[in-house]
XYZ file of N, CA, C and O in Angstrom:
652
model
N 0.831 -1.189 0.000
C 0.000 0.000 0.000
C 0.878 1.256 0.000
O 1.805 1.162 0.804
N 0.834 2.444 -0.709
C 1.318 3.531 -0.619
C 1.250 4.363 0.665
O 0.121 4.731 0.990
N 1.964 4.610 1.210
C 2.214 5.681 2.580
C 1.933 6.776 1.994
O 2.399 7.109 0.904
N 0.884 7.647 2.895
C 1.031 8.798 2.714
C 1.297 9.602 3.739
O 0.752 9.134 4.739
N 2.098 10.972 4.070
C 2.658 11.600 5.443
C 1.926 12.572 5.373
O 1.854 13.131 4.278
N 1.298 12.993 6.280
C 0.358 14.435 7.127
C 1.137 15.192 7.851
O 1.964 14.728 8.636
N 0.964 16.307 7.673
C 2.024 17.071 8.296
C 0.403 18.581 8.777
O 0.500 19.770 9.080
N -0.273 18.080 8.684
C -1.679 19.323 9.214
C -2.946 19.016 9.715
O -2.899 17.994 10.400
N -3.692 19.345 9.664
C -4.955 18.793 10.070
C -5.344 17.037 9.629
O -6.321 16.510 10.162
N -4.618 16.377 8.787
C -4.762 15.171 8.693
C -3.521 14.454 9.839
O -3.412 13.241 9.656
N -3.004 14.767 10.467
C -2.549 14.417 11.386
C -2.983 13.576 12.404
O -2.465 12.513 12.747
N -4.038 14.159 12.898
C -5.611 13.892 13.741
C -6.215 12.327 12.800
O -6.725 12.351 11.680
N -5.984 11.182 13.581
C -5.974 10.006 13.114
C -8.031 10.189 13.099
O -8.671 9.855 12.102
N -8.598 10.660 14.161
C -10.248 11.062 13.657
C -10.236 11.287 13.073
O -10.779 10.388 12.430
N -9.936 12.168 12.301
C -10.078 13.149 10.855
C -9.709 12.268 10.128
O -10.567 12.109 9.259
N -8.647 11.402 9.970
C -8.551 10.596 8.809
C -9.443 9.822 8.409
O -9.920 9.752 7.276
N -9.812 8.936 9.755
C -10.745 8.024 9.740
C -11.679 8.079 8.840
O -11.941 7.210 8.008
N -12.467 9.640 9.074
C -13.599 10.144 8.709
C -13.221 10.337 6.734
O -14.139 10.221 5.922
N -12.110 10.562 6.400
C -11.732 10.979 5.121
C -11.735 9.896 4.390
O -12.351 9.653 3.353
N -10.713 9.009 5.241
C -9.831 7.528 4.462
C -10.184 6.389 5.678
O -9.285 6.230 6.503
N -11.408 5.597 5.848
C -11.655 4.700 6.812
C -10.966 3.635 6.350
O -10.930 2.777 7.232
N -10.256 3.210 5.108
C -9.482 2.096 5.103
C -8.253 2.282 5.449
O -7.473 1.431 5.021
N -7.661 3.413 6.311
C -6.214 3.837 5.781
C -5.690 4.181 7.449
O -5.790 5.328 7.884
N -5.186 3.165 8.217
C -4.478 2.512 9.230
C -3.356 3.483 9.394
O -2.487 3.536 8.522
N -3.305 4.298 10.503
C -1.786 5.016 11.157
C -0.819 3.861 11.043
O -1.083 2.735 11.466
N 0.346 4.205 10.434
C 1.449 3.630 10.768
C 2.862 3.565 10.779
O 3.579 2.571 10.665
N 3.180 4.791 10.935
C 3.783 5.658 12.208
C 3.833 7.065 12.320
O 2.765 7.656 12.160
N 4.752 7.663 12.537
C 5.028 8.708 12.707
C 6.745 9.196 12.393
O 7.564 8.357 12.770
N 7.116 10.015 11.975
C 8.598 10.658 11.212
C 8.621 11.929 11.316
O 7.769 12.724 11.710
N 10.037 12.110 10.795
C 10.036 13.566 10.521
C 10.311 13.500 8.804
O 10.806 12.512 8.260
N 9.917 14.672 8.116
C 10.711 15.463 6.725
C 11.967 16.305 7.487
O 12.087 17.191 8.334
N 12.531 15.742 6.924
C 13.828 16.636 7.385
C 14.647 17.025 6.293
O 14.981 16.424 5.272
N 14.964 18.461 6.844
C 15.280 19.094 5.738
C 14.210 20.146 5.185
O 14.437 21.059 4.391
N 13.417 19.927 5.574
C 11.781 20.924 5.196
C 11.311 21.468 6.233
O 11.636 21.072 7.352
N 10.399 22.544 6.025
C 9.614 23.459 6.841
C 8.232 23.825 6.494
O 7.860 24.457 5.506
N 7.553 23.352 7.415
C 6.230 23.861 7.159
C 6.073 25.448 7.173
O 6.627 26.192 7.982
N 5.072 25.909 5.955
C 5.020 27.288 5.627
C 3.226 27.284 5.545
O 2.515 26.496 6.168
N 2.856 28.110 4.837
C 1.686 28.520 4.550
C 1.718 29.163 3.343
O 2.252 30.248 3.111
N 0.903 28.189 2.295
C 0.090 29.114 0.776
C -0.936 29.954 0.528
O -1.937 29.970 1.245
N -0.760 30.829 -0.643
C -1.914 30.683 -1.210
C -2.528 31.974 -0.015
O -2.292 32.145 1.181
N -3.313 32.649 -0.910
C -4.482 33.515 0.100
C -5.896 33.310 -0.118
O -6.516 33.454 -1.171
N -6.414 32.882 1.255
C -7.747 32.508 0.850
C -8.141 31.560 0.308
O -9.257 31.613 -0.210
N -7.707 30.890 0.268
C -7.925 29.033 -0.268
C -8.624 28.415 0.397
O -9.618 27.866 -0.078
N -8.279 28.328 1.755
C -9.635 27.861 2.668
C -9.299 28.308 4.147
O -8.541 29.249 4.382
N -9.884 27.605 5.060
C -9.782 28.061 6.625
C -9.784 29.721 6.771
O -9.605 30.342 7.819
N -9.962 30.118 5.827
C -10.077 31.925 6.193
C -9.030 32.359 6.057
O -9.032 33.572 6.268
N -7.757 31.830 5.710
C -6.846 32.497 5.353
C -5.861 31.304 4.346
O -6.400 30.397 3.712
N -4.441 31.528 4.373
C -3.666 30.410 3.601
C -3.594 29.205 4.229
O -3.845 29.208 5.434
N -3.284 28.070 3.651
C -3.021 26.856 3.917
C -1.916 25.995 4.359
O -1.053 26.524 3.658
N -1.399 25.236 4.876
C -0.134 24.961 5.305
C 0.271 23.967 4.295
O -0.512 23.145 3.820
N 0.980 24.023 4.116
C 2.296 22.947 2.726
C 3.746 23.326 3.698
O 4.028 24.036 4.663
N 4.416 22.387 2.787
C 5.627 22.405 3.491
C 6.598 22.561 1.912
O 6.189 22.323 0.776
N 7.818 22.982 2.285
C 8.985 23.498 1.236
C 10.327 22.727 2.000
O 10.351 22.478 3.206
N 11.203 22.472 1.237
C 12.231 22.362 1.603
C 12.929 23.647 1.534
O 12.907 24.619 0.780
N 13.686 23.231 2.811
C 14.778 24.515 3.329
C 16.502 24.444 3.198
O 17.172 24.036 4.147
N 17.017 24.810 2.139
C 18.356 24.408 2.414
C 19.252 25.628 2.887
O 20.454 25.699 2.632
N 18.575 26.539 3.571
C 19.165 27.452 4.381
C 19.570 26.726 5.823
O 20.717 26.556 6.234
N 18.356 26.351 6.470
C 18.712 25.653 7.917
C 18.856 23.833 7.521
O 17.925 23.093 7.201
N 19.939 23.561 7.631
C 19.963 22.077 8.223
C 19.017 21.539 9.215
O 18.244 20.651 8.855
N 18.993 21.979 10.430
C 18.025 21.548 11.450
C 16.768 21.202 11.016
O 16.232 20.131 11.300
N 16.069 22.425 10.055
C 14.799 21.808 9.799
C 14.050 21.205 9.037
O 14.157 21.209 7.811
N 12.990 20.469 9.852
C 11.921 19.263 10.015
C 10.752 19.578 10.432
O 10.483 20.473 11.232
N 9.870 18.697 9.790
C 7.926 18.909 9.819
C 8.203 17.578 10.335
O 9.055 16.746 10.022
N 7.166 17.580 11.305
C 6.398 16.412 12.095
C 5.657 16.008 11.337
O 5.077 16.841 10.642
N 5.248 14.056 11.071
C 4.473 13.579 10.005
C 4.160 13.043 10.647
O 4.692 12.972 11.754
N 2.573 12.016 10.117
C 1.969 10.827 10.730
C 1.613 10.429 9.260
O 0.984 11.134 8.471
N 2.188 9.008 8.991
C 2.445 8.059 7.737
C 0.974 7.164 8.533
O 0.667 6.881 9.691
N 0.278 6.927 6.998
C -0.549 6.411 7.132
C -0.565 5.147 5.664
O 0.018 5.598 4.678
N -0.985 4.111 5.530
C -1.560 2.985 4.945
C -2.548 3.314 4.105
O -3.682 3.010 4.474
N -2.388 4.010 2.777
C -3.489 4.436 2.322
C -3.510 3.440 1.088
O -2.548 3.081 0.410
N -5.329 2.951 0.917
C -4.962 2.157 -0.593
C -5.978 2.697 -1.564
O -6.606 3.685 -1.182
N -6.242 2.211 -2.757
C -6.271 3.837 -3.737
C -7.343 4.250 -3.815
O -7.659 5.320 -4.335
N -8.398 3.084 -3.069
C -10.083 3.786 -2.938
C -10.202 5.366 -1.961
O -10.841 6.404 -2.137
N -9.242 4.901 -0.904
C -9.036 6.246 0.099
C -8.156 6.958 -0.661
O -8.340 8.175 -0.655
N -7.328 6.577 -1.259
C -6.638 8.022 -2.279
C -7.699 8.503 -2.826
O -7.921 9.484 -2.116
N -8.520 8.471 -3.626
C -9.323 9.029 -4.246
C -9.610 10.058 -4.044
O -9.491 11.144 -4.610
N -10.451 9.303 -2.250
C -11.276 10.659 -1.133
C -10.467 11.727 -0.850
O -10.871 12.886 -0.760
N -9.359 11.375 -0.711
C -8.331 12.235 -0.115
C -7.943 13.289 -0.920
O -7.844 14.406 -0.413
N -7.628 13.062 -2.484
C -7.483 13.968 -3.363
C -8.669 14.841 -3.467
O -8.453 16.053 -3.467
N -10.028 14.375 -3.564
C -11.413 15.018 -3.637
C -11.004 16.319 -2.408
O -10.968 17.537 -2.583
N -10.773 15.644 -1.355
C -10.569 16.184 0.142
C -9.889 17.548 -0.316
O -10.356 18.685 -0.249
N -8.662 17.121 -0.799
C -7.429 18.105 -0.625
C -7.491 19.274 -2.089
O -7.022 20.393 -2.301
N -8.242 18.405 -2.796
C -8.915 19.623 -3.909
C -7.988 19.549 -5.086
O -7.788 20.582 -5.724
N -7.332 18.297 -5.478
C -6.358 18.163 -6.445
C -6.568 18.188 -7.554
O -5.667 18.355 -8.376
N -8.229 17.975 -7.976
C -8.800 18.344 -9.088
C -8.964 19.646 -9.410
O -9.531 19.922 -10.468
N -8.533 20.575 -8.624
C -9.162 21.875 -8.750
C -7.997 22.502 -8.283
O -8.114 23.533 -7.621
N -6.614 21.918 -8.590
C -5.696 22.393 -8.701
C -4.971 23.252 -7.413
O -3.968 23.957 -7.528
N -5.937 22.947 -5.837
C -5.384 23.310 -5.133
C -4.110 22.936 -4.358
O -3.384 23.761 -3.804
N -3.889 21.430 -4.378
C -2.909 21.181 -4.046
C -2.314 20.158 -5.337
O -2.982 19.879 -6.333
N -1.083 19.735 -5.104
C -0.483 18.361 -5.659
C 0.030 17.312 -4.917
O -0.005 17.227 -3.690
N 0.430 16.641 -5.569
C 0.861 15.873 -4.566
C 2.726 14.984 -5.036
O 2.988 14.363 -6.066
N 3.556 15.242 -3.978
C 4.732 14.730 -4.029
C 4.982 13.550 -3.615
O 4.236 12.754 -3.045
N 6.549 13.416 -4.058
C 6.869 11.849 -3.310
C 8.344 12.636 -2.608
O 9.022 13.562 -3.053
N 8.493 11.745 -1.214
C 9.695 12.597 -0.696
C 10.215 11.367 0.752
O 9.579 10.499 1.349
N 11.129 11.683 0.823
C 11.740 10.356 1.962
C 11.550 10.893 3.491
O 12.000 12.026 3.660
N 11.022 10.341 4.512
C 10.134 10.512 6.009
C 11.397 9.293 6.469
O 11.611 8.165 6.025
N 12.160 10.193 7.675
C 13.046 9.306 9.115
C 12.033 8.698 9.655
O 11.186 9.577 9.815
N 11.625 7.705 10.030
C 11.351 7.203 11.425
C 11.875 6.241 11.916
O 12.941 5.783 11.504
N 11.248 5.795 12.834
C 12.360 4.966 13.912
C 12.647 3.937 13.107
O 13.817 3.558 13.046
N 11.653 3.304 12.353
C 11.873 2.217 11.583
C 12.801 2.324 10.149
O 12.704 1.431 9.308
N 13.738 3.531 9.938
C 14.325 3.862 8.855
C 13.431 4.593 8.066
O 12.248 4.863 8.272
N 14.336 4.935 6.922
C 13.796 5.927 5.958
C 12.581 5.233 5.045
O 12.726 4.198 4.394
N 11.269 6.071 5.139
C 10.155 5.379 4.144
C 9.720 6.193 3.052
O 9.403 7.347 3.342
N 9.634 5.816 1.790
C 8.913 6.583 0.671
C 7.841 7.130 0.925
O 7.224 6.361 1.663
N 7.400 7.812 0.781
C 5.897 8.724 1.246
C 5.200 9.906 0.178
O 6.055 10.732 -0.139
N 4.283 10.088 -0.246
C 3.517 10.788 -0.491
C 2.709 11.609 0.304
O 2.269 11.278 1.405
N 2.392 13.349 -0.600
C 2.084 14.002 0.680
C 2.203 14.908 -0.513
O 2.909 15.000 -1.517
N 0.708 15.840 0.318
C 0.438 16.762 -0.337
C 0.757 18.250 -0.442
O 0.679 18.714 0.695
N 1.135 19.341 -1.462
C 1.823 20.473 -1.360
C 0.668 21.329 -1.860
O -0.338 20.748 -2.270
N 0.725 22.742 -1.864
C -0.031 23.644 -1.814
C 0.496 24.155 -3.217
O 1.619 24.652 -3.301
N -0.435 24.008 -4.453
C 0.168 24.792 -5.785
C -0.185 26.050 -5.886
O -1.059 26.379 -6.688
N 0.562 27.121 -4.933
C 0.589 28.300 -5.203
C 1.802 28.549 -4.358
O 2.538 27.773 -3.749
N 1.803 30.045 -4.515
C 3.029 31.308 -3.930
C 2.945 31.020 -2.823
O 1.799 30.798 -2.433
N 4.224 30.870 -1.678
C 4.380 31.432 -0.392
C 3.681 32.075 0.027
O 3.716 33.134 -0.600
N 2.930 32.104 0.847
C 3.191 33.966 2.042
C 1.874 33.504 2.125
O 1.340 32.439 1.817
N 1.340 34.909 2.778
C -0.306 35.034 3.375
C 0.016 34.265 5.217
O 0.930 33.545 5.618
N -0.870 34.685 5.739
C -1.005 34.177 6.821
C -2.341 33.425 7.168
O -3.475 33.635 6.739
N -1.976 32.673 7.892
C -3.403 30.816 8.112
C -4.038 31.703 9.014
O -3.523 32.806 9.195
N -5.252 31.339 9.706
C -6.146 31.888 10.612
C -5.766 31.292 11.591
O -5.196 30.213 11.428
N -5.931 31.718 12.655
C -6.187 31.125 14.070
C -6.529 29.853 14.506
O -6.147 28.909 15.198
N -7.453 30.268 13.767
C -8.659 28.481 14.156
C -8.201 27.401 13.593
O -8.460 26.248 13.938
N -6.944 28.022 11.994
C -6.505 26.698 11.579
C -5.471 26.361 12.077
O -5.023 25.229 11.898
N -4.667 27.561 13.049
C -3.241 27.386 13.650
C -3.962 26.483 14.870
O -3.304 25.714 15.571
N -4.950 26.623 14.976
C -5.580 25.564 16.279
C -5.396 24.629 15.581
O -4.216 24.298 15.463
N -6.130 24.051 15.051
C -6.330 22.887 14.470
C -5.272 22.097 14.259
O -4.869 21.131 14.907
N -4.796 22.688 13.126
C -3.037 22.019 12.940
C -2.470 21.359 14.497
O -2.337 20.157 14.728
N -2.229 22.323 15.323
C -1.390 22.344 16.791
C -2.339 21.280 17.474
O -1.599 20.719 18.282
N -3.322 20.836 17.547
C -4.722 19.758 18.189
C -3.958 18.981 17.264
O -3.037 18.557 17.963
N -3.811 18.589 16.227
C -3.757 17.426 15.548
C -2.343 17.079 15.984
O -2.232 15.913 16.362
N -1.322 17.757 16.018
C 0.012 17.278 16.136
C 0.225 16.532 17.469
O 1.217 15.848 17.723
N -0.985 16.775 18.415
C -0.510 17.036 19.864
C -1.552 15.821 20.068
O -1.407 15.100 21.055
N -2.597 15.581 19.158
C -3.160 13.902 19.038
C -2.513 12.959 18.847
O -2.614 11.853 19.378
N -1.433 13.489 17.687
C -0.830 12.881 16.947
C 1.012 12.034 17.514
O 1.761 11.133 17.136
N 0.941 13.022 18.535
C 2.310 12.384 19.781
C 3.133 13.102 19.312
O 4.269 12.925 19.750
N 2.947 14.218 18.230
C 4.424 15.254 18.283
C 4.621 15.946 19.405
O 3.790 16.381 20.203
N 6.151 16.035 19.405
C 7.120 16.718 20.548
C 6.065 18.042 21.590
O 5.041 18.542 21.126
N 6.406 18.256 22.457
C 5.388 19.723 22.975
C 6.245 20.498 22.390
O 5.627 21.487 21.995
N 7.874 20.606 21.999
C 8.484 22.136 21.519
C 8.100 22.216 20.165
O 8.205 23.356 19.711
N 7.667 21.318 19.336
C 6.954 21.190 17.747
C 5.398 21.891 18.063
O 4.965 22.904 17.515
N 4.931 21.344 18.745
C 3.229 21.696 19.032
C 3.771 23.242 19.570
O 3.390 24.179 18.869
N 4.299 23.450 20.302
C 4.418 25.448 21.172
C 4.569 26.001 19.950
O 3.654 26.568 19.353
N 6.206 25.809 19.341
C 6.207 26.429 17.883
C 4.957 26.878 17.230
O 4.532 28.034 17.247
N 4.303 25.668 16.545
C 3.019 25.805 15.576
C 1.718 26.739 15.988
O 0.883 27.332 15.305
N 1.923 26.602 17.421
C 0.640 27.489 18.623
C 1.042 28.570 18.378
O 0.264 29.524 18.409
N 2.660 28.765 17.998
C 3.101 30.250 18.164
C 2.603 31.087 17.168
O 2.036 32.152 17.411
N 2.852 30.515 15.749
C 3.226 30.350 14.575
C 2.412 31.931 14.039
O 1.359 31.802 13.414
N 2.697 32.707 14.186
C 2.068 33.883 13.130
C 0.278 33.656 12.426
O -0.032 32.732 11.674
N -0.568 34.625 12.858
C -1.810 33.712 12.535
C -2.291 35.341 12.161
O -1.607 36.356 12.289
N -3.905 35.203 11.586
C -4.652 36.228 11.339
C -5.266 35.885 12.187
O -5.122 34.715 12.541
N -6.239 36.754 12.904
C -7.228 36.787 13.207
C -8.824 36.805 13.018
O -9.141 37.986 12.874
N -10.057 35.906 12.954
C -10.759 36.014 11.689
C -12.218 35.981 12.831
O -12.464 35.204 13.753
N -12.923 37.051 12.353
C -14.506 37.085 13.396
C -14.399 38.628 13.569
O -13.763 39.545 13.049
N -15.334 38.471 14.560
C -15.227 39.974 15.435
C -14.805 40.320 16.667
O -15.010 39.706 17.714
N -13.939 41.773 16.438
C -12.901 41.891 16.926
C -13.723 42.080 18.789
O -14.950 42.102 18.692
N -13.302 42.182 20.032
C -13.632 42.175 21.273
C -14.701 42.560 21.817
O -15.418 42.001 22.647
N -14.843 44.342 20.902
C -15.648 45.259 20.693
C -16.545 45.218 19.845
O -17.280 46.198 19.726
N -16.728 44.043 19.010
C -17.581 43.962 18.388
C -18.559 43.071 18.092
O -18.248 41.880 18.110
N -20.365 43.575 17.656
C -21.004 42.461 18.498
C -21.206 41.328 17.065
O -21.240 41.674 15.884
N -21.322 39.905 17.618
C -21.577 38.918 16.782
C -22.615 38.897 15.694
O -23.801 38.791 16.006
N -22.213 38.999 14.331
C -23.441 39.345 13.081
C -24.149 37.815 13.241
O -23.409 36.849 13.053
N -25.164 37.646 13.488
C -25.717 36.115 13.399
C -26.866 35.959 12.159
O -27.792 35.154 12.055
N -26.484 36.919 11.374
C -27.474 37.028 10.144
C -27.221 36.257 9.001
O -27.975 36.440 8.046
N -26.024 35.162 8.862
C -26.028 34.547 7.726
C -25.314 33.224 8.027
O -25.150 32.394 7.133
């Protein structure tokens, strides 16, 4: 079966379930050598999306993965999911450490420009899934930290419940 590595909200082995019910956690790695960033403006979650790039500025860095057992009925969903028909993401092949040695993996990238900033709720999300998912707490603080927009109304302002 093809591995595929999560490095965001598919992290969260629920969420997979719900996406890819044939498609079994089995394990967890790092990309090393890469850094999770954020695409694209406005693509979804209210702001950009998280993909990851390789970095050959820093050596040190690495994205936290959870490799999963996917076989190609759940590929399908997953592409539907991730919007590959519609050209939002693609999808790579790239080599994941884990304890068990280096594994081939597939995993999806964001086909657009750098930059923009993710929302809040998805910097939640992401940081919930990693922290389901048994990544490090200094990986999960990072991602909590991570530069976010803010998306709703602001303290002072009252809740529109009109749509």
């Amino acid at each position: 079966m093809p591995l595929y590595a999560a490095y965001a909200s598919n992290m969260d082995p629920t969420q997979m379930r719900q996406r890819a019910p044939h498609s079994p956690m089995a394990s967890t790695g790092w990309l090393c050598g890469w850094r999770i960033t954020f695409a694209g403006d406005d693509l979804g979650w209210e702001g950009s999306l998280a993909t990851v790039t390789e970095d050959r500025d820093d050596p040190d860095a690495q994205v936290f993965v959870v490799i999963y057992d996917v076989p190609d009925e759940d590929e399908a969903n997953l592409d539907r999911w991730e919007g590959t028909e519609l050209g939002v993401h693609r999808k790579i092949r790239a080599r994941v450490d884990t304890a068990d040695g280096p594994q081939l993996v597939w995993l999806y990238v964001v086909d657009g420009y750098e930059g923009g900033l993710p929302s809040a709720r998805y910097i939640g999300v992401i940081s919930d899934a990693a922290e389901v998912a048994g990544a490090p707490s200094d990986y999960i603080q990072r991602l909590r930290l991570h530069e976010a927009r803010n998306v709703g109304p602001g303290p002072d302002e009252p809740m529109d419940n009109q749509g």
